[in-house]
CSV table of C-alpha atoms and ligand atoms in Angstrom, one decimal:
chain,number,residue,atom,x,y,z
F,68,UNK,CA,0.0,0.0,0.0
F,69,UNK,CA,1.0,3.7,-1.4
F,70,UNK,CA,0.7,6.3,1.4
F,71,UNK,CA,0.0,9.8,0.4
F,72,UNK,CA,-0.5,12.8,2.8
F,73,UNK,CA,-2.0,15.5,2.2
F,74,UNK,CA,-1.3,18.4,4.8
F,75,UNK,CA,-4.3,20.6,4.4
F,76,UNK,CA,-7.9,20.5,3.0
F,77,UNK,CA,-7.8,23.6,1.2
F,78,UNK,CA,-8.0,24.9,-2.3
F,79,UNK,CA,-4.7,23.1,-3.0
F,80,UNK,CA,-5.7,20.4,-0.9
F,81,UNK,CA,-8.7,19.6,-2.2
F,82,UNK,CA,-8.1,19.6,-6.0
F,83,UNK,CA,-4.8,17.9,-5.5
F,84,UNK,CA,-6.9,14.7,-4.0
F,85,UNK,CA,-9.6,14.9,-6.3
F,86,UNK,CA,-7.2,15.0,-9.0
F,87,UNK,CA,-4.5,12.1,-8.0
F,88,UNK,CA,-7.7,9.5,-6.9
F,89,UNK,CA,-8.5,10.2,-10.6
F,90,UNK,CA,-5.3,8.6,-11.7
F,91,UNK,CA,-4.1,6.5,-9.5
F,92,UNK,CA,-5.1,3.0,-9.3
F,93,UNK,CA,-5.6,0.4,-6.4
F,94,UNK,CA,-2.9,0.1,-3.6
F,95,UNK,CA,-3.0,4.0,-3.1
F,96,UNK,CA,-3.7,5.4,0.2
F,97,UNK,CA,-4.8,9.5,0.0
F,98,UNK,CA,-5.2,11.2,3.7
F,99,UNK,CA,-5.6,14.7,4.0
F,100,UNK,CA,-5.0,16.6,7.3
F,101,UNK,CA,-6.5,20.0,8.7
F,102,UNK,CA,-7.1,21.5,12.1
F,103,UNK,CA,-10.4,22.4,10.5
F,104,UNK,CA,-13.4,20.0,9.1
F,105,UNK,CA,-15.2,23.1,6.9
F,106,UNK,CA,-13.6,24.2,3.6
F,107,UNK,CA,-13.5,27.9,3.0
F,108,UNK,CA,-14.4,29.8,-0.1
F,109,UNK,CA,-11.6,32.9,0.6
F,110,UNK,CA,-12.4,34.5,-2.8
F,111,UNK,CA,-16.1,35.0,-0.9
F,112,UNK,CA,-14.7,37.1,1.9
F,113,UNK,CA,-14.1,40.4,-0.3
F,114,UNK,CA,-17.7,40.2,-0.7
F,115,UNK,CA,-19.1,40.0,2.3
F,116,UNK,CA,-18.4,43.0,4.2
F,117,UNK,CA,-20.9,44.6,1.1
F,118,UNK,CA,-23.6,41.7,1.9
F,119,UNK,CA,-23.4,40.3,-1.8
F,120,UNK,CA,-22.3,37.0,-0.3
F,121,UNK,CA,-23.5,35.5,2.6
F,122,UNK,CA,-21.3,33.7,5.6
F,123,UNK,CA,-22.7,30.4,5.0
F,124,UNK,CA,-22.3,30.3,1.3
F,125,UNK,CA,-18.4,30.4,1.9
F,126,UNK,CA,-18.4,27.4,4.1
F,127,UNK,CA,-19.1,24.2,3.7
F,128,UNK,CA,-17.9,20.6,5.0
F,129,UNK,CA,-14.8,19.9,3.3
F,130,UNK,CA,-16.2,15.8,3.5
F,131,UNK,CA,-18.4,16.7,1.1
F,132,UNK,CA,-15.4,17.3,-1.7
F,133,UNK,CA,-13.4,14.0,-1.2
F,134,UNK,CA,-13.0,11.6,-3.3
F,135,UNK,CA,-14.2,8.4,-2.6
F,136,UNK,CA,-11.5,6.2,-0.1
F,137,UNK,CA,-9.5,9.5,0.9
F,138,UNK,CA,-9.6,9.6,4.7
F,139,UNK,CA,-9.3,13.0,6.8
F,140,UNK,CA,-7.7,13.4,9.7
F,141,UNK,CA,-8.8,16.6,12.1
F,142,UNK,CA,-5.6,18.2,13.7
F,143,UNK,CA,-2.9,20.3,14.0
F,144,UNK,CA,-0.2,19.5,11.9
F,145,UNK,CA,2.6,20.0,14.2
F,146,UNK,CA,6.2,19.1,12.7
F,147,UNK,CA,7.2,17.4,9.7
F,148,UNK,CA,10.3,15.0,9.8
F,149,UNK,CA,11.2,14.4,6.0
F,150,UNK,CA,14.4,12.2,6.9
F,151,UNK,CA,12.4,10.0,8.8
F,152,UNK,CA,9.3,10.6,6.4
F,153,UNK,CA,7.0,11.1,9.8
F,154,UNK,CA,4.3,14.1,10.3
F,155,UNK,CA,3.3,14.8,13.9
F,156,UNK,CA,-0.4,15.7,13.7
F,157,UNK,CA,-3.3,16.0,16.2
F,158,UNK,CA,-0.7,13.9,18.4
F,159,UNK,CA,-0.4,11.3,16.2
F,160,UNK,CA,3.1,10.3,14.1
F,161,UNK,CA,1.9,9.2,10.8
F,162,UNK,CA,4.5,7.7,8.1
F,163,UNK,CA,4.3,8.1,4.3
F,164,UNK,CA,5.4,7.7,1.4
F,165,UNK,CA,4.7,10.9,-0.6
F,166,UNK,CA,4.0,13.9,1.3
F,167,UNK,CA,2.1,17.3,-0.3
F,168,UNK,CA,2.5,20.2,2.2
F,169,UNK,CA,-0.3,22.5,0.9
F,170,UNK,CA,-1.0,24.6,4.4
F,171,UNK,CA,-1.8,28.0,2.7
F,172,UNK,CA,-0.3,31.1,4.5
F,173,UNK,CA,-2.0,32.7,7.6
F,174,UNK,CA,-2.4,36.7,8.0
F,175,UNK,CA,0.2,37.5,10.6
F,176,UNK,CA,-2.0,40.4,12.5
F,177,UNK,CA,0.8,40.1,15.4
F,178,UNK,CA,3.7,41.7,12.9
F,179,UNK,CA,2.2,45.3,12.9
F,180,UNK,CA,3.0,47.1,15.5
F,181,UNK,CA,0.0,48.1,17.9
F,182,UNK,CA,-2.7,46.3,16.0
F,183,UNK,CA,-3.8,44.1,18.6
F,184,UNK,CA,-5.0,47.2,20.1
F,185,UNK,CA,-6.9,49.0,17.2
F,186,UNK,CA,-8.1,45.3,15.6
F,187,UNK,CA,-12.1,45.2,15.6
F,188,UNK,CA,-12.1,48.9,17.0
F,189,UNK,CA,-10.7,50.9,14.7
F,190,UNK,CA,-9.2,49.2,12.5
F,191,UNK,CA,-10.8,45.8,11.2
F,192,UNK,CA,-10.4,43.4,8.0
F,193,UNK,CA,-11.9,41.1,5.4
F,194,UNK,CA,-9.4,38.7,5.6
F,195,UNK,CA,-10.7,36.1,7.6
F,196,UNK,CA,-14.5,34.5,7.7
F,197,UNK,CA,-15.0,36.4,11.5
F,198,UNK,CA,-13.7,40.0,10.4
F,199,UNK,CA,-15.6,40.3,6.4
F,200,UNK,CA,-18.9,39.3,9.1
F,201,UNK,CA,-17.8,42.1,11.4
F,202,UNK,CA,-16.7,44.7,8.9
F,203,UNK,CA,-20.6,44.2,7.2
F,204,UNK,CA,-22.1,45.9,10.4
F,205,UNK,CA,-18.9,48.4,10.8
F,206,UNK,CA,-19.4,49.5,6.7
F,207,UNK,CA,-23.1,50.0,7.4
F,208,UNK,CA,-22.3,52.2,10.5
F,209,UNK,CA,-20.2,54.6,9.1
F,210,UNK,CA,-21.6,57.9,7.6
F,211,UNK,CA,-18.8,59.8,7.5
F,212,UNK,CA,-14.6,60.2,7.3
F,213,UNK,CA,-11.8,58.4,5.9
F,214,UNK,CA,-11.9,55.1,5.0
F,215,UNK,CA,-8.1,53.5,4.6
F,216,UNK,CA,-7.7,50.2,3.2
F,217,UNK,CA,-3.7,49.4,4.3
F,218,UNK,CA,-2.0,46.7,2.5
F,219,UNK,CA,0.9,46.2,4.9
F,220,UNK,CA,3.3,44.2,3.1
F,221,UNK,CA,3.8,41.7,0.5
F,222,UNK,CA,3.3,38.8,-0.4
F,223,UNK,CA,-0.5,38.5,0.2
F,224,UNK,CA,-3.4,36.3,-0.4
F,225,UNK,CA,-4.9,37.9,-4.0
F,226,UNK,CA,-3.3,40.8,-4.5
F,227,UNK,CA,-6.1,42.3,-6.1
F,228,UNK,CA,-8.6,42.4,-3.3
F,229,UNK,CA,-7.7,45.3,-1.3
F,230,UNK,CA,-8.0,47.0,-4.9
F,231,UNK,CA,-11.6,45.4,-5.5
F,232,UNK,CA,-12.7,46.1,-1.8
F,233,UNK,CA,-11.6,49.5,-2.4
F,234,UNK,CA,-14.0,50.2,-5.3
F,235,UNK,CA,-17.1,48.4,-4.1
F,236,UNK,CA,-16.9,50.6,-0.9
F,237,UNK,CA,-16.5,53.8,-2.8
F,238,UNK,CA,-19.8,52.8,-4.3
F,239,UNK,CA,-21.1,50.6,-1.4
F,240,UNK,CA,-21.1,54.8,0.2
F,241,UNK,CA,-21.8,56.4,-3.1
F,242,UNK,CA,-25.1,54.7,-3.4
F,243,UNK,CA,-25.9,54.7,0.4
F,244,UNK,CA,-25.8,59.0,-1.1
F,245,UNK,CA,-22.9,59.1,1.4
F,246,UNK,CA,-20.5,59.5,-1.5
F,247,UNK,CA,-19.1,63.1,-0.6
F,248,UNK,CA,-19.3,62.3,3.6
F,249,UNK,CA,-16.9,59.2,3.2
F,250,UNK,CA,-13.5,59.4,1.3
F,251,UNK,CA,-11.6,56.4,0.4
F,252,UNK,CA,-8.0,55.8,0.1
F,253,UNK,CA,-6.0,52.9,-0.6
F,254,UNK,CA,-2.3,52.4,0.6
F,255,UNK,CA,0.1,50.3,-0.6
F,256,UNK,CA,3.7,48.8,0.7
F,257,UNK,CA,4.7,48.9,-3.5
F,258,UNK,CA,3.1,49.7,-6.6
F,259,UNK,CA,-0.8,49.9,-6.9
F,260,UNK,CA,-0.8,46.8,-9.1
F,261,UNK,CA,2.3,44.9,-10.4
F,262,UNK,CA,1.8,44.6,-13.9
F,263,UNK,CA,2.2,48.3,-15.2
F,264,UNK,CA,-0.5,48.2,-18.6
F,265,UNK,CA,-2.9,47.0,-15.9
F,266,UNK,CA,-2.0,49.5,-13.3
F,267,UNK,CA,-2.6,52.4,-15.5
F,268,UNK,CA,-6.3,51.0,-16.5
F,269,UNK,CA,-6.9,51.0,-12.3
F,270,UNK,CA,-5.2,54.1,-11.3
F,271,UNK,CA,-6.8,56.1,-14.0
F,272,UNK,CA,-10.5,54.7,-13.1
F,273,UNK,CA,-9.7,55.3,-9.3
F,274,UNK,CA,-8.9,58.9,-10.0
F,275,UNK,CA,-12.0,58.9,-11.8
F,276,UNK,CA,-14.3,57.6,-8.5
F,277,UNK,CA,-12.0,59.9,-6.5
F,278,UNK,CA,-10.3,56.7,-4.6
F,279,UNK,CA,-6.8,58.3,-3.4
F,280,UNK,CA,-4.2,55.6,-4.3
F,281,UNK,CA,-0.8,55.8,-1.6
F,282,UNK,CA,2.1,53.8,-3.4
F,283,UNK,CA,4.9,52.9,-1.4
F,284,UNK,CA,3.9,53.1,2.1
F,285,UNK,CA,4.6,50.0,3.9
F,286,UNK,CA,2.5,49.6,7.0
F,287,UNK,CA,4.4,49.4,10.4
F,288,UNK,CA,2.4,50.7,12.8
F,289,UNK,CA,-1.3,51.5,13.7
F,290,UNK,CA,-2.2,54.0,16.8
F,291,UNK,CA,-5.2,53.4,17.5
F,292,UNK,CA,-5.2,56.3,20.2
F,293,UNK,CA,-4.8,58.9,17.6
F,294,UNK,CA,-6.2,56.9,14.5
F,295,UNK,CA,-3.2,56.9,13.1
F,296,UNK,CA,-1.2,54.5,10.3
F,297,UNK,CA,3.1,55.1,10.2
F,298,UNK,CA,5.5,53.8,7.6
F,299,UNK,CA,8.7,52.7,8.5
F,300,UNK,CA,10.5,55.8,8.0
F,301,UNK,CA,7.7,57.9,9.8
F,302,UNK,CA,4.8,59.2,7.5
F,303,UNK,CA,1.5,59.2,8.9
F,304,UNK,CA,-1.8,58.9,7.9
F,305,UNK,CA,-5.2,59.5,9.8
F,306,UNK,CA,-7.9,57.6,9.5
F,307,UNK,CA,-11.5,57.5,10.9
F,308,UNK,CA,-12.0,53.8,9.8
F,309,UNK,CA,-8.8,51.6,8.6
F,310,UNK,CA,-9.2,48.4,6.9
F,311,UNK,CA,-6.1,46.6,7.2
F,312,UNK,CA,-4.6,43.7,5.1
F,313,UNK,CA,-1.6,42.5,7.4
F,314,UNK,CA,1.2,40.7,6.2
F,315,UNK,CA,1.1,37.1,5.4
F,316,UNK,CA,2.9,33.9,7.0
F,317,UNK,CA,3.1,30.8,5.9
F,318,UNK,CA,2.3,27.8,8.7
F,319,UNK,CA,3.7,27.3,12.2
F,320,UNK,CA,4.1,23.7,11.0
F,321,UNK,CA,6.7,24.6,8.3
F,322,UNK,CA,8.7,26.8,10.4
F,323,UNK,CA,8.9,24.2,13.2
F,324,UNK,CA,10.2,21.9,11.0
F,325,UNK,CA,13.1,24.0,9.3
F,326,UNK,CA,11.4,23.8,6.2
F,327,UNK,CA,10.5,26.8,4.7
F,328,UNK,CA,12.1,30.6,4.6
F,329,UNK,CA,11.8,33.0,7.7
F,330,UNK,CA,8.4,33.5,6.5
F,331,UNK,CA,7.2,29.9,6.3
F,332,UNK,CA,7.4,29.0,3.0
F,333,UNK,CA,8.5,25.9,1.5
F,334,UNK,CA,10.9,26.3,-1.3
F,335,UNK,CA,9.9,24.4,-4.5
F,336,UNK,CA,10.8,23.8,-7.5
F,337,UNK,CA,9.1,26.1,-9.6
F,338,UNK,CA,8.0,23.7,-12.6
F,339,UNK,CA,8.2,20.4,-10.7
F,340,UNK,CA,6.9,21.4,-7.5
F,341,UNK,CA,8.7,18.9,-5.5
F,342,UNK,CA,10.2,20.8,-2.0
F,343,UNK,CA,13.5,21.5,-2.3
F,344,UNK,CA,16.1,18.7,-1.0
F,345,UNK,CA,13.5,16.1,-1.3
F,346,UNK,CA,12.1,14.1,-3.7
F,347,UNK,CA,8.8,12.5,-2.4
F,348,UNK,CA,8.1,15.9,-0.8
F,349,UNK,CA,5.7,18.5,-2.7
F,350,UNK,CA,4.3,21.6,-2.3
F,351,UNK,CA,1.4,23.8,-3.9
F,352,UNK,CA,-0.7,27.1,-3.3
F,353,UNK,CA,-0.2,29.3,-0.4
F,354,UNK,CA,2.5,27.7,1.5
F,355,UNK,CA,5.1,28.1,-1.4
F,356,UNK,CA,7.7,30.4,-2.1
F,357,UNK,CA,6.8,30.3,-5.7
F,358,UNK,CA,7.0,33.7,-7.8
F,359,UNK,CA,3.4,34.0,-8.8
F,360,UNK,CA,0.2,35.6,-7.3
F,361,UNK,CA,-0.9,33.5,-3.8
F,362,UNK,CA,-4.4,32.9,-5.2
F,363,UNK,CA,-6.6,29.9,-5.5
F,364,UNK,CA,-5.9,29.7,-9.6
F,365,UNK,CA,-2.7,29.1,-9.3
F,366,UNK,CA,-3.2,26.6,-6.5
F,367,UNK,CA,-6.0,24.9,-9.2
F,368,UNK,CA,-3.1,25.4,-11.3
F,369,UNK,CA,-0.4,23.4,-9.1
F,370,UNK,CA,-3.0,20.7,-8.2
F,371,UNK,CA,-2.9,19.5,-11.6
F,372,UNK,CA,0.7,19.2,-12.2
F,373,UNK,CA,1.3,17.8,-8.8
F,374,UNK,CA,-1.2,15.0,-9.2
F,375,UNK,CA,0.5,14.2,-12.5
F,376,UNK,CA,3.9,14.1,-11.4
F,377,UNK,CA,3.0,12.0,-8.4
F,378,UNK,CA,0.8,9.4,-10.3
F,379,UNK,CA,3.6,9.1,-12.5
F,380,UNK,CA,5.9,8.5,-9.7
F,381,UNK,CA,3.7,6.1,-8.1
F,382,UNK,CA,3.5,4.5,-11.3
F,383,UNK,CA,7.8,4.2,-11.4
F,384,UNK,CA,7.5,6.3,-14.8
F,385,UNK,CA,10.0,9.0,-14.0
F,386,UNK,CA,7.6,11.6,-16.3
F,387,UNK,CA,7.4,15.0,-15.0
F,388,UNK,CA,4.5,17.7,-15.8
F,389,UNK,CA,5.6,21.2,-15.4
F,390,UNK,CA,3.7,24.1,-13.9
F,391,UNK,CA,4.6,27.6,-16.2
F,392,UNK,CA,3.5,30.1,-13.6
F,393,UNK,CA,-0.2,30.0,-14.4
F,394,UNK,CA,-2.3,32.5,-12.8
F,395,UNK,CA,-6.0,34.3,-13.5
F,396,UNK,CA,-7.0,37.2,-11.0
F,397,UNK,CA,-10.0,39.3,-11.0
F,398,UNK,CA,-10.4,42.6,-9.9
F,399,UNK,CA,-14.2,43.9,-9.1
F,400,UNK,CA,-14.5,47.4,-10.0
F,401,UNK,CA,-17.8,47.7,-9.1
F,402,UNK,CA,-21.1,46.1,-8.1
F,403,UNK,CA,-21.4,45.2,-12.0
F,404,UNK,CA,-18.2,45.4,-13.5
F,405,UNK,CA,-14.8,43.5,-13.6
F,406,UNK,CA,-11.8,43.0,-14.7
F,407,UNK,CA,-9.6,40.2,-15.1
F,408,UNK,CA,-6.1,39.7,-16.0
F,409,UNK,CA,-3.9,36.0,-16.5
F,410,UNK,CA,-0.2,35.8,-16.8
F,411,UNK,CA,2.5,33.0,-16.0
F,412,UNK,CA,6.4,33.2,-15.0
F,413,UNK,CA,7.0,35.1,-18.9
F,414,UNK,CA,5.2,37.6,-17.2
F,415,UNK,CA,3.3,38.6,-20.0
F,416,UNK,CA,-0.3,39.3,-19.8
F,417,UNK,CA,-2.8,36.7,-21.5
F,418,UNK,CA,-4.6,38.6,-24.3
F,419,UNK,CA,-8.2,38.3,-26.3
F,420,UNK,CA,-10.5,35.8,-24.4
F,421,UNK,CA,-10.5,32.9,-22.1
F,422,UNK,CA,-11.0,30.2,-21.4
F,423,UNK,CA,-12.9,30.2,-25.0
F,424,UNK,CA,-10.6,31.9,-27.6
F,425,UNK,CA,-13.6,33.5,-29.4
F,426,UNK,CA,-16.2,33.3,-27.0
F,427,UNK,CA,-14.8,33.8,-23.7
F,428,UNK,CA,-16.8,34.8,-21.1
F,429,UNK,CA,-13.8,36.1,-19.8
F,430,UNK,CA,-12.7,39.3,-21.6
F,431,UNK,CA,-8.6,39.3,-20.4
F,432,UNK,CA,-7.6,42.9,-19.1
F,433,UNK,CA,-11.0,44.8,-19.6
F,434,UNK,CA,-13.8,45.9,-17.3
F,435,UNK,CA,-16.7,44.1,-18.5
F,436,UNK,CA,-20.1,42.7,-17.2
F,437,UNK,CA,-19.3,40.2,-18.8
F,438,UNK,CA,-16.2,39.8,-16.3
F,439,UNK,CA,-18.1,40.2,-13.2
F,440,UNK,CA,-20.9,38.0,-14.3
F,441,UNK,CA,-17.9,35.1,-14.5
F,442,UNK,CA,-16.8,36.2,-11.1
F,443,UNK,CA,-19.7,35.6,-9.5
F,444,UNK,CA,-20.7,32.2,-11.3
F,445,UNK,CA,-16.7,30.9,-10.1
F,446,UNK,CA,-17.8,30.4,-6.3
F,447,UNK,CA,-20.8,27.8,-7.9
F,448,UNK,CA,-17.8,26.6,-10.3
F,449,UNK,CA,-15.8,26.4,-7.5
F,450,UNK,CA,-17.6,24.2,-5.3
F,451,UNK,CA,-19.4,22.3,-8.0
F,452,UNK,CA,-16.4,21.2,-9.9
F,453,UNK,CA,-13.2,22.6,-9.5
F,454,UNK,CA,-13.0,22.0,-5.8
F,455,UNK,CA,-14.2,17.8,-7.3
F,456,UNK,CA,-11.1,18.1,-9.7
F,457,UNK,CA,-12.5,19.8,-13.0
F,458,UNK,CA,-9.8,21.7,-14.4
F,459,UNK,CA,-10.1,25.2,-15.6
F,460,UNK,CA,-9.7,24.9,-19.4
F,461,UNK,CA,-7.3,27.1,-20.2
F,462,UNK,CA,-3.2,27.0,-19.4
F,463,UNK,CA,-1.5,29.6,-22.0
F,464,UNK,CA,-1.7,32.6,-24.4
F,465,UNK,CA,1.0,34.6,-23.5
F,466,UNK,CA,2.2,36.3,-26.4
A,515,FAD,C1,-10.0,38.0,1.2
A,515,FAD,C2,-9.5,37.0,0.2
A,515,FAD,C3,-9.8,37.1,-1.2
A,515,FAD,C4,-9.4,36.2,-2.1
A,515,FAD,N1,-9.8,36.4,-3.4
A,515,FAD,C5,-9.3,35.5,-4.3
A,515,FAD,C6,-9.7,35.6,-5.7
A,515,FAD,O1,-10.6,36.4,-6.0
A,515,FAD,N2,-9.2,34.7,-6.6
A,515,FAD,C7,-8.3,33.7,-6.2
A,515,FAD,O2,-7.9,33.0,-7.1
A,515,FAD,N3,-7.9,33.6,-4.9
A,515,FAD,C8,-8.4,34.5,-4.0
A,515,FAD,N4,-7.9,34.3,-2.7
A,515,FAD,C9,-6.8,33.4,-2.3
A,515,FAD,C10,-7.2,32.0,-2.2
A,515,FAD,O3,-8.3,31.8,-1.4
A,515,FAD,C11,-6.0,31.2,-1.7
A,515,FAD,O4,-4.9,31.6,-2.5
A,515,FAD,C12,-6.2,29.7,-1.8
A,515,FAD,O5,-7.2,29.3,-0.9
A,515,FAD,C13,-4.9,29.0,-1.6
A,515,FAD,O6,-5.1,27.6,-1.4
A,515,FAD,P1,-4.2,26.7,-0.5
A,515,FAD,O7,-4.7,25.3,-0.6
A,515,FAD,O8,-2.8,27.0,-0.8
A,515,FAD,O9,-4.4,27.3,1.0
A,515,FAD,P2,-5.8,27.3,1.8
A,515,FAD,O10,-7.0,27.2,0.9
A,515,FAD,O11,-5.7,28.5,2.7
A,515,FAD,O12,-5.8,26.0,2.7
A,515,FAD,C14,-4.8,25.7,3.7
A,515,FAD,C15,-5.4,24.7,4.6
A,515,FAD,O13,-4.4,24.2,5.5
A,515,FAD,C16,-4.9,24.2,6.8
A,515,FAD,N5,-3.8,24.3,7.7
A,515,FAD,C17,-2.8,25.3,7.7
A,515,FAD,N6,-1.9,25.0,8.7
A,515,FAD,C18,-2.3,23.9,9.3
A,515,FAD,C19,-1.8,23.1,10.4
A,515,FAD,N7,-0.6,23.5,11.0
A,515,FAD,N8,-2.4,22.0,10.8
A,515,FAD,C20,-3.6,21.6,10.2
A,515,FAD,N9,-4.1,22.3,9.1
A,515,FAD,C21,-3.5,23.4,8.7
A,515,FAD,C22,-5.9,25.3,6.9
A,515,FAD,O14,-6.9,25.1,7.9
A,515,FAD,C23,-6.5,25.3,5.5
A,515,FAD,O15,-7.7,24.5,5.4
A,515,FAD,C24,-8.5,35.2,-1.7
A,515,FAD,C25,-8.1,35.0,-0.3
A,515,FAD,C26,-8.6,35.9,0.6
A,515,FAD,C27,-8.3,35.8,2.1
């Protein structure tokens, strides 16, 4: 008997076991492990705080996605040992053969200074399922003053959105007639959006809705006392309300077991995905330190090859899949429109349509309806088949 474990029943997780039962054959063990038994649908959370999703439609039991014969542990995934080829989980040791570390990253609220005394006061966030419920009373509270959405630092989950939450509250206000009492502005620890033809498109439309975009200003400090944000080298900002987005970590887990960077995160290849130094270790989505968005595409993206790689290793073929970098990310501009851009490690932007050259839906960096009506069908596409292993139809058109 093949043992594979899964560490973490998330995006990555999820598709990842989906995909492999798929291929694999007989003798094949698949257990997945997670401190939590309900799968969250984080691309939900932007949407909250503006009621257009509920709570409840962005959880559901993660049983409901497994394949048939994968087992799931509940736990805490403590340390791995890949010498010994042991996890420590829940209190349990538990040996494999093939291990897939796909434990996402965490927001680290603890790394900005003084947060732990503004968090849920004045300052609050949409980055976890408790705080987008929280900030949908706060948003419906406030009449008037300065709304700052903060982006501490970088790398975070979905880069685009702070950017999206940004533009649905400057018209969340604007068609609550609050739209002169409430200004919005948006800071940022780099540029507003990192491919430049893109960025241009955003910053000129936030100009246009009179969203004031800070570039550069890494967050190091909230003062809650005086409503206050500081950058490193001592600029300030006041705010009435502040929407934070606080750096990211990757897992406890990884850093107890002296495999990932002094931010958590596994180094992997970047085609192969196997974790650096060994060879039946992989790693997808979140908990990476690969050079692409942290987003729940690429992790659909990453589940594939790694299910291919490790059937074929199962299977003694020595055939490797490669992942190129693959990455779709939407931006909502508004309660109607969106835009949507796809690029891989060329770094150029996917052009024309997708995933259907001629007929789309997705029209690639424009703001269309058409864009937001394919964002808001992806959360039924998402738990309907592409959390059960359907794969998203498209994997190129760079020019
Ligand atoms: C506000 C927000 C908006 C987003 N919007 C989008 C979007 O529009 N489009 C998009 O593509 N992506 C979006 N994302 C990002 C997307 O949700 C993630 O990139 C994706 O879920 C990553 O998948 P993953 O499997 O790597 O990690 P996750 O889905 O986070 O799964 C990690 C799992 O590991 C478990 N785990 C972690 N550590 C341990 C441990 N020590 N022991 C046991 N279990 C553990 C967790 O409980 C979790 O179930 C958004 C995320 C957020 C927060």
């Amino acid at each position: 008997m093949v043992n594979v474990l899964i560490l973490g029943a998330g995006t990555g997780g999820v598709i990842l076991a989906n995909k492999l039962a798929e291929r694999v054959e007989g003798d094949v063990n698949i257990t997945l492990i997670d401190r939590s038994t309900r799968h969250l649908y984080q691309p939900g959370f932007t949407l909250i705080p503006f009621g257009m999703y509920s709570v409840q439609g962005c959880t559901k039991p993660v049983v409901n996605f497994l394949p048939k014969g994968a087992g799931l542990l509940r736990g805490e995934v403590e340390r791995i040992n890949p010498e010994k080829m042991v996890v420590i989980a829940g209190g349990r040791k538990l040996t494999y053969d093939w291990l897939v570390i796909a434990t996402g990253c965490r927001p680290a609220f603890e790394e900005v200074t003084g947060l732990d005394r503004a968090l849920y006061r004045s300052a609050h966030e949409f980055y976890t399922l408790r705080g987008a419920r929280k900030l949908r009373q706060v948003l419906h509270g406030f009449t008037s003053g300065r709304l700052v959405v903060s982006i501490a630092d970088m790398p975070i989950k979905c880069p685009g959105a702070p950017l999206s939450f940004a533009f649905l509250a400057e018209e969340f206000f604007r068609r609550r007639g609050l739209g002169r009492e409430v200004e919005i502005m948006l800071t940022t620890p780099s540029e507003v959006f990192s491919k430049p033809e893109v960025a241009k498109t955003l910053e000129a439309l936030a100009e246009e809705r009179g969203i004031e975009l800070v570039s550069e200003f890494p967050l190091a400090e909230v003062d809650h006392g005086s409503k206050r944000i500081r950058s490193p080298s001592g600029e300030e900002v006041p705010y009435d309300l502040l929407v934070v987005v606080p750096p990211h970590m990757g897992s406890e887990a990884i850093i107890n077991s002296g495999m990932g960077d002094a931010m958590g995160y596994v180094g992997v290849d970047k085609h192969i995905l196997t974790a650096a130094d060994f060879e039946n270790v992989y790693a997808l989505g979140d908990a990476t330190n690969l050079p692409v968005s942290k987003a729940a595409s690429s992790a659909h993206f990453q589940a594939e090859v790694v299910a291919r790689n490790l059937a074929e290793d199962i299977a003694g073929s020595g055939i490797k899949a490669r992942y190129g970098g693959e990455t779709f990310c939407f931006i909502l501009t508004s309660f109607t429109e969106a835009m949507v851009v796809g690029f891989d490690y060329e770094n150029k932007l996917y052009q024309g349509k997708a995933p259907l050259p001629l007929l789309g839906p997705l029209s690639l960096n424009k703001i269309t309806r058409g864009n937001h009506i394919a964002k808001l069908l992806s959360r039924w596409l998402y738990w309907h088949l592409w959390l059960r292993g359907e794969s998203f139809p498209y994997t190129g058109g760079a020019e």
